[in-house]
Short mmCIF file of N, CA and C in Angstrom, two decimals:
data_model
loop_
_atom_site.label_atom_id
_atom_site.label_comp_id
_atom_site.label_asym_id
_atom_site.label_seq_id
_atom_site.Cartn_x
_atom_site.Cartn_y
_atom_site.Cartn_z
N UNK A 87 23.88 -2.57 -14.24
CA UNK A 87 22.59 -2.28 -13.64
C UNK A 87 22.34 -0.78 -13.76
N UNK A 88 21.25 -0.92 -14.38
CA UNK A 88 20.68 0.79 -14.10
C UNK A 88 20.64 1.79 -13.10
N UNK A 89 20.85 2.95 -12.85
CA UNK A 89 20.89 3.69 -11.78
C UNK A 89 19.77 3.64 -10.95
N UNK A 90 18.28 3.54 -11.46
CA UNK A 90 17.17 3.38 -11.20
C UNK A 90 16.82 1.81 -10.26
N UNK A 91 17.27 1.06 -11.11
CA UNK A 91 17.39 -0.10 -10.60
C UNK A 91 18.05 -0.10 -9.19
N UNK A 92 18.69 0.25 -9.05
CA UNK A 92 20.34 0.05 -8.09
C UNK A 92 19.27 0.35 -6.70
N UNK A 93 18.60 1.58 -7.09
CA UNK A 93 18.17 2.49 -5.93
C UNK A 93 16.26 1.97 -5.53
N UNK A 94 15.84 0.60 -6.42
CA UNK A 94 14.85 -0.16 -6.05
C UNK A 94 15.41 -0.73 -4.96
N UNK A 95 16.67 -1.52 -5.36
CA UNK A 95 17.19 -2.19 -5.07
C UNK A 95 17.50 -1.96 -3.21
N UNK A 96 18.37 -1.30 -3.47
CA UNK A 96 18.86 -0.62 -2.29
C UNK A 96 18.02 -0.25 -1.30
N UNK A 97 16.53 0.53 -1.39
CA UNK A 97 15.48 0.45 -0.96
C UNK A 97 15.19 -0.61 0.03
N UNK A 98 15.13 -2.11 -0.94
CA UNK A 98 14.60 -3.11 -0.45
C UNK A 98 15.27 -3.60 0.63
N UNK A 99 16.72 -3.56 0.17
CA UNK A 99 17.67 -3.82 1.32
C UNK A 99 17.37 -3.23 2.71
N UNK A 100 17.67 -1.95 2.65
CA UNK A 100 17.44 -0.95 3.52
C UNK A 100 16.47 -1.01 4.45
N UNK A 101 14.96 -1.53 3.62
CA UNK A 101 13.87 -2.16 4.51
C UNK A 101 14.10 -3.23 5.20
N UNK A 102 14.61 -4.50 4.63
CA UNK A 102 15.01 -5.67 5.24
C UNK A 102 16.50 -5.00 6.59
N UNK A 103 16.79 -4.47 5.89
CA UNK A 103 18.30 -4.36 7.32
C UNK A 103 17.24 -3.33 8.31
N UNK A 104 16.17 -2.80 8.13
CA UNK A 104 15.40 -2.28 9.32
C UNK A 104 14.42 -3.44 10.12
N UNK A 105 14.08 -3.89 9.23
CA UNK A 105 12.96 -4.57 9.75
C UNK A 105 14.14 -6.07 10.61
N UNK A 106 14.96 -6.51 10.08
CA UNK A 106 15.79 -7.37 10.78
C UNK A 106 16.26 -6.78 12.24
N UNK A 107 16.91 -5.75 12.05
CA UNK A 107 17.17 -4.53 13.06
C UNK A 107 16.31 -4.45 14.10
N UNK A 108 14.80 -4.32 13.81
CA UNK A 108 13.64 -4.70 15.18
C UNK A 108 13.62 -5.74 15.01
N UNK A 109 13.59 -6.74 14.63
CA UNK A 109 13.50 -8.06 14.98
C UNK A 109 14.46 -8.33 16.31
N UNK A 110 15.54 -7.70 16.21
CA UNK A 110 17.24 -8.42 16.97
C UNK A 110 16.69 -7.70 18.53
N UNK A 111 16.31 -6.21 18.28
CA UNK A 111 15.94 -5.43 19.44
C UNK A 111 14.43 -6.14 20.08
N UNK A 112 14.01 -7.35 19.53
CA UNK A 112 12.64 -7.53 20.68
C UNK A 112 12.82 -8.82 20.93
N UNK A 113 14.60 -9.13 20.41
CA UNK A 113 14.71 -10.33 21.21
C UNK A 113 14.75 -11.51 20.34
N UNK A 114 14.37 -11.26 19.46
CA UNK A 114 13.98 -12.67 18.15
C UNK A 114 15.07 -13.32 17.66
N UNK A 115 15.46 -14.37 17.39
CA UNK A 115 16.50 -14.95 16.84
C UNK A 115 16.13 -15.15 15.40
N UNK A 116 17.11 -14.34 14.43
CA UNK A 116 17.08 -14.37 13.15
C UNK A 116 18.30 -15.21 12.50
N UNK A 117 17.63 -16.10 11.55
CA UNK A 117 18.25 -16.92 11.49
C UNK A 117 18.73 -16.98 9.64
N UNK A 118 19.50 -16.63 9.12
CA UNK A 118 19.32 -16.33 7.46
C UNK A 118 20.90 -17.10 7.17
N UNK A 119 20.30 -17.93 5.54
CA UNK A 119 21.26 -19.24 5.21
C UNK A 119 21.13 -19.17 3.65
N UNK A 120 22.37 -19.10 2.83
CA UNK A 120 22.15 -19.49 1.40
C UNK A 120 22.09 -20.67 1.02
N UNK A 121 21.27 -21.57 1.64
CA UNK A 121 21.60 -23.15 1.95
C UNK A 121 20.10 -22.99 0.35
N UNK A 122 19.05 -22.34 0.34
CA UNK A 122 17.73 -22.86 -0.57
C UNK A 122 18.61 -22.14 -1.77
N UNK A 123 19.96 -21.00 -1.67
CA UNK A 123 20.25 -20.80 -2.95
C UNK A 123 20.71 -21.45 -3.65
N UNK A 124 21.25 -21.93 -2.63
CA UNK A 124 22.79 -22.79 -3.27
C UNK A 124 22.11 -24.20 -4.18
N UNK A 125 20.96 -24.70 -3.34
CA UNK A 125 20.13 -25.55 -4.12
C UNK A 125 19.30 -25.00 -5.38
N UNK A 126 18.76 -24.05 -5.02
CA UNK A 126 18.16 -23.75 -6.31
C UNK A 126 19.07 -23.46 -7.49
N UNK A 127 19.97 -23.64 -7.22
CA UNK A 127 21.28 -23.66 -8.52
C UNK A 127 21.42 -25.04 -9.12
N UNK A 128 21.21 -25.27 -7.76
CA UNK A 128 21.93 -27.61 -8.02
C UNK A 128 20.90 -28.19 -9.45
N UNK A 129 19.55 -27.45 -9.02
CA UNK A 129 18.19 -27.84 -9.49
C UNK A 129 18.21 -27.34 -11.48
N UNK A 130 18.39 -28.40 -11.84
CA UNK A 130 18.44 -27.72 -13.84
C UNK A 130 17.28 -27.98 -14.47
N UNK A 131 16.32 -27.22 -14.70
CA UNK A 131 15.04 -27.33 -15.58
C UNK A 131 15.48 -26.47 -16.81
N UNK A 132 15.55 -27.61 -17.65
CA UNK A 132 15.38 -26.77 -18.89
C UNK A 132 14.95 -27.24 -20.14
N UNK A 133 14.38 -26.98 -21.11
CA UNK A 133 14.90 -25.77 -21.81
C UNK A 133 13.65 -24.59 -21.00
N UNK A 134 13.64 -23.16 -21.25
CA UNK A 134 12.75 -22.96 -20.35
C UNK A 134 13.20 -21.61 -20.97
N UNK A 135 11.92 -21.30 -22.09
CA UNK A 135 10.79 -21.26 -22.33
C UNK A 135 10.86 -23.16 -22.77
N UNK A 136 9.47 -24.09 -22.25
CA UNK A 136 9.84 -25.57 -23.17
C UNK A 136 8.64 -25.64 -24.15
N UNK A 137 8.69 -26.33 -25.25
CA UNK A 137 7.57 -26.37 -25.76
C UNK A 137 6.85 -28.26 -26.01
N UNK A 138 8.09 -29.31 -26.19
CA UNK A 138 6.72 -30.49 -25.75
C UNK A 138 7.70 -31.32 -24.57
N UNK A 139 9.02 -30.89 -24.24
CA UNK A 139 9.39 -31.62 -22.76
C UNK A 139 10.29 -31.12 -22.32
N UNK A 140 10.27 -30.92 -20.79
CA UNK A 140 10.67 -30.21 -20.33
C UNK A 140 11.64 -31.46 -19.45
N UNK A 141 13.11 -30.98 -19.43
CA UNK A 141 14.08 -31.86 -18.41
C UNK A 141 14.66 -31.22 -16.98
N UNK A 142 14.65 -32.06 -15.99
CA UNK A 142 14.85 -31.67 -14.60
C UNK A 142 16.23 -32.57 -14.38
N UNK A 143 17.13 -32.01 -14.02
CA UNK A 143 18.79 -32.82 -13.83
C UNK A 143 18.77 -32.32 -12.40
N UNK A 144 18.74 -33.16 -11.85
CA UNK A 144 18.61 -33.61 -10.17
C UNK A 144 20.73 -34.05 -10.18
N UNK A 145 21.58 -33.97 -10.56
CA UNK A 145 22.64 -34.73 -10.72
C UNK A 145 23.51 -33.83 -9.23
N UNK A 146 23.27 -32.45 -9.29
CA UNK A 146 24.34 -31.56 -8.20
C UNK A 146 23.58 -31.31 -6.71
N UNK A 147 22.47 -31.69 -7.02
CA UNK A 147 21.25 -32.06 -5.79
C UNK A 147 21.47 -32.47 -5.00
N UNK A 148 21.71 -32.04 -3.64
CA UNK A 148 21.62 -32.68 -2.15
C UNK A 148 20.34 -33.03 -1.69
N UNK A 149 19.11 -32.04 -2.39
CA UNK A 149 17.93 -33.30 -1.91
C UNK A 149 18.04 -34.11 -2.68
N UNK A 150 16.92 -35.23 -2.01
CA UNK A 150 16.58 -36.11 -2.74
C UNK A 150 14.47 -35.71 -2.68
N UNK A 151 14.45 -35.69 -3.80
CA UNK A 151 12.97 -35.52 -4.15
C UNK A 151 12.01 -36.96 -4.70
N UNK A 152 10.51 -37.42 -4.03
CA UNK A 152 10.24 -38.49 -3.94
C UNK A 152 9.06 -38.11 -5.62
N UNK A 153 8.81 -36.76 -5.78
CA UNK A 153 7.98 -36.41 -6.93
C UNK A 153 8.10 -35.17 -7.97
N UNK A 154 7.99 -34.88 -8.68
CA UNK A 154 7.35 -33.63 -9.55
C UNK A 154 6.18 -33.95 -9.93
N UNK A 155 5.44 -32.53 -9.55
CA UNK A 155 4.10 -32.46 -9.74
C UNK A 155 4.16 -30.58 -10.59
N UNK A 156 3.26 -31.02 -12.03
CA UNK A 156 3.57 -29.85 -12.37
C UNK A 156 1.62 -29.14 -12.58
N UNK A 157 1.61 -28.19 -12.40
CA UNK A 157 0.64 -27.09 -11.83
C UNK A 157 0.34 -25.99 -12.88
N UNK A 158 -0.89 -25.97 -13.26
CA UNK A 158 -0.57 -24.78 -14.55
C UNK A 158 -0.74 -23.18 -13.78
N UNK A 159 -1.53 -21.91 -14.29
CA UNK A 159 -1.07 -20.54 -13.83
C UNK A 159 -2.06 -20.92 -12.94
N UNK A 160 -3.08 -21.28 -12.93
CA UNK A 160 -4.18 -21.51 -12.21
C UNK A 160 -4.10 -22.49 -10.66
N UNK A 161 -3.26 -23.00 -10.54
CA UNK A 161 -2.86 -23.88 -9.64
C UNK A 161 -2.76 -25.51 -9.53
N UNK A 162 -4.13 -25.74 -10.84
CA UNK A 162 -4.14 -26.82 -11.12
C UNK A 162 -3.34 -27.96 -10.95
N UNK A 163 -3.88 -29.00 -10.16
CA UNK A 163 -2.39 -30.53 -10.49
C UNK A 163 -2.77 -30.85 -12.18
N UNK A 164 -1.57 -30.94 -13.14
CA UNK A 164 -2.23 -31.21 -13.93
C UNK A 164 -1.60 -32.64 -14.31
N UNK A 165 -0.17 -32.73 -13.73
CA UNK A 165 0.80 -33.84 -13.47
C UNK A 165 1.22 -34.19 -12.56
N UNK A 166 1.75 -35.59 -11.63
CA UNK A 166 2.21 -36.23 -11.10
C UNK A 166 3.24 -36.98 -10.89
N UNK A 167 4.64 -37.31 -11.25
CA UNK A 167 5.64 -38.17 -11.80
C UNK A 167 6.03 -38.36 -10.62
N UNK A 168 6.34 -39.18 -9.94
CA UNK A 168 7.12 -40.49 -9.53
C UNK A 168 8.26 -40.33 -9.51
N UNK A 169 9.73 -39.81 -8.57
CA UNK A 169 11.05 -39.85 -9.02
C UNK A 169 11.54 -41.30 -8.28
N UNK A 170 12.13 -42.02 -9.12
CA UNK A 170 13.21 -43.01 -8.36
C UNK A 170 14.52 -42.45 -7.41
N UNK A 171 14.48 -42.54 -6.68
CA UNK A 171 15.63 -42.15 -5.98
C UNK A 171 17.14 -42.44 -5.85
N UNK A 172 17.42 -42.90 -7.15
CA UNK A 172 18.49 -42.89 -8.03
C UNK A 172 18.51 -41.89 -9.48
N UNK A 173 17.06 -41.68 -9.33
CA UNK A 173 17.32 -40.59 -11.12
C UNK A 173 18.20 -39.68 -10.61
N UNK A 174 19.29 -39.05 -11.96
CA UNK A 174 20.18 -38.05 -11.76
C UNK A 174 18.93 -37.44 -13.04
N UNK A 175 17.98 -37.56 -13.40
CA UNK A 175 17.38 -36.70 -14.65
C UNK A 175 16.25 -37.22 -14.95
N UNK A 176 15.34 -36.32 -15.18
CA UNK A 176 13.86 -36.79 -15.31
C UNK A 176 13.56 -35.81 -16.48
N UNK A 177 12.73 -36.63 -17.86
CA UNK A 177 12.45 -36.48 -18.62
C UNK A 177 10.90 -36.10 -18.41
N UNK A 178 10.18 -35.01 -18.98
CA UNK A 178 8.70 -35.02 -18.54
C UNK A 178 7.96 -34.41 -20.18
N UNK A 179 7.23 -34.92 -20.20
CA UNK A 179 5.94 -34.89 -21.71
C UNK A 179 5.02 -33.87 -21.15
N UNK A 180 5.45 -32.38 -21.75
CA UNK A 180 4.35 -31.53 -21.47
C UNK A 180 3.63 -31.17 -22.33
N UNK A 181 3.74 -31.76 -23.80
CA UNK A 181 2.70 -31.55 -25.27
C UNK A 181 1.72 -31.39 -25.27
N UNK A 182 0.82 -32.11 -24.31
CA UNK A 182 -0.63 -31.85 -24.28
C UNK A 182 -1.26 -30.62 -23.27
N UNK A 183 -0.33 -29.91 -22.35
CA UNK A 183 -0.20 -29.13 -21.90
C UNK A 183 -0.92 -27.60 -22.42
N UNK A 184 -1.39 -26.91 -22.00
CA UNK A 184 -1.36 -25.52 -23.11
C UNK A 184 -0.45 -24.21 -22.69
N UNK A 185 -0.44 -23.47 -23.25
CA UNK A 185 0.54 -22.23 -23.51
C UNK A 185 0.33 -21.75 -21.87
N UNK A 186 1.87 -21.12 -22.08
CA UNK A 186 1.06 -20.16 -20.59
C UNK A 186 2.36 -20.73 -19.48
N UNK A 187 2.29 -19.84 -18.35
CA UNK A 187 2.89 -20.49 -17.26
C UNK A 187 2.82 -21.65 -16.57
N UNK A 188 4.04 -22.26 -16.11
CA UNK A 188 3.54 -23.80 -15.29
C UNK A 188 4.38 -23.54 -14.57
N UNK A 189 3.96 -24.23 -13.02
CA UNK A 189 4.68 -24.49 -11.62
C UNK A 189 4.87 -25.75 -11.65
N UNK A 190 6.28 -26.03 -11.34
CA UNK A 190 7.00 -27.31 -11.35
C UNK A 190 7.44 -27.62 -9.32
N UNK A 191 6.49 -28.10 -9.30
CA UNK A 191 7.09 -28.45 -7.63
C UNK A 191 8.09 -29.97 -7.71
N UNK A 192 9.02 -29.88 -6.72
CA UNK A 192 9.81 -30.72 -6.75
C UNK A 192 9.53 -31.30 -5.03
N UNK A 193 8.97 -32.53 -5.00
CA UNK A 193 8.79 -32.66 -3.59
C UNK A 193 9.70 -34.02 -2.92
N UNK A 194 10.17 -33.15 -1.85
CA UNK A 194 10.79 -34.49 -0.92
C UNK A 194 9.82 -34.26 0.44
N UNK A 195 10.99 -35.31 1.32
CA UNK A 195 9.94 -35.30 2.76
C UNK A 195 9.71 -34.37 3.11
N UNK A 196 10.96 -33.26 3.28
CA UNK A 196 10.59 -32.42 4.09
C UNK A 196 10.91 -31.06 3.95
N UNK A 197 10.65 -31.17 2.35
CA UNK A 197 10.59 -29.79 1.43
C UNK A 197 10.20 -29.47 0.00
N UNK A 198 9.80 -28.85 -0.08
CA UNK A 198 8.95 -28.47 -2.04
C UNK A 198 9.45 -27.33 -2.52
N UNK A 199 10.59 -27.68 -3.52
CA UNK A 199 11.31 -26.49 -4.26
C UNK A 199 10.15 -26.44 -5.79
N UNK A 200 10.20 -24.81 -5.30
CA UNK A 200 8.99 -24.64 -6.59
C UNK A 200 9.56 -23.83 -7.32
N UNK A 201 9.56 -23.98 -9.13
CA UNK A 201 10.20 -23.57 -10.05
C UNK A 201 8.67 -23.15 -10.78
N UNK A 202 8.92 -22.11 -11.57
CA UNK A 202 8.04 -21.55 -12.78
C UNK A 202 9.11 -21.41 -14.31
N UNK A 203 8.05 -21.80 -15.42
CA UNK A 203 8.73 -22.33 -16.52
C UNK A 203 7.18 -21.87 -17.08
N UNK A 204 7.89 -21.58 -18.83
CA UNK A 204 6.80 -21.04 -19.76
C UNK A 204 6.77 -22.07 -20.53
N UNK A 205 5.48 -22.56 -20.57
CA UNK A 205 5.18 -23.48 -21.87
C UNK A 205 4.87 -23.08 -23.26
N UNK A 206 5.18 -22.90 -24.19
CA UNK A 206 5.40 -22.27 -25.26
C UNK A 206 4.46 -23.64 -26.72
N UNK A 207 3.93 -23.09 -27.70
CA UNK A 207 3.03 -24.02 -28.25
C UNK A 207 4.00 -25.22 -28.72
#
């Protein structure tokens, strides 16, 4: 890491360990968990940049997700899919799609892990 970098970095920290810091002093219960990291690891979209399908491997996943719905830069629904709640892997047809960024929401009951992926021609 760059020296420059290090000291963005560090910055940011520095703000968060202040701003947590008044939080604790007015009483607030702060509550912080690598529980959405650890998932967003479980979660495999790839290839990514994709250019006509893009695969989601649900296999190391502790949720269980009831859809993917994928969203272009604009916000657009532009897809809908259906997960069985046995898929370990979902295959998705984004060919007709156009270039550009897409938001891949992954939805269960009682959470929506949202991924961004480049669609490429």
């Amino acid at each position: 890491m760059a020296p420059d970098q290090y000291k963005i970095l560090k910055m940011h920290q520095d703000h968060f360990l202040e701003k947590f810091q008044d939080c604790r002093e007015k009483g607030a219960i702060v509550i912080t968990s690598n529980k959405n990291a650890e998932e967003r690891k479980a979660l495999n979209l790839f290839p990514n940049p994709a250019e006509n399908l893009l695969n989601i491997d649900f296999t190391s996943s502790q949720n269980k997700y009831q859809s993917v719905v994928i969203k272009n830069h604009l916000g657009q629904q532009m897809k809908t899919i259906d997960i069985s709640q046995s898929a370990n892997m979902v295959q998705i047809d984004i060919s007709d799609m156009a270039p550009g960024v897409v938001f891949v929401e992954l939805v269960g009951n009682k959470y929506t892990d949202r991924r961004k992926i480049v669609k490429t021609q």
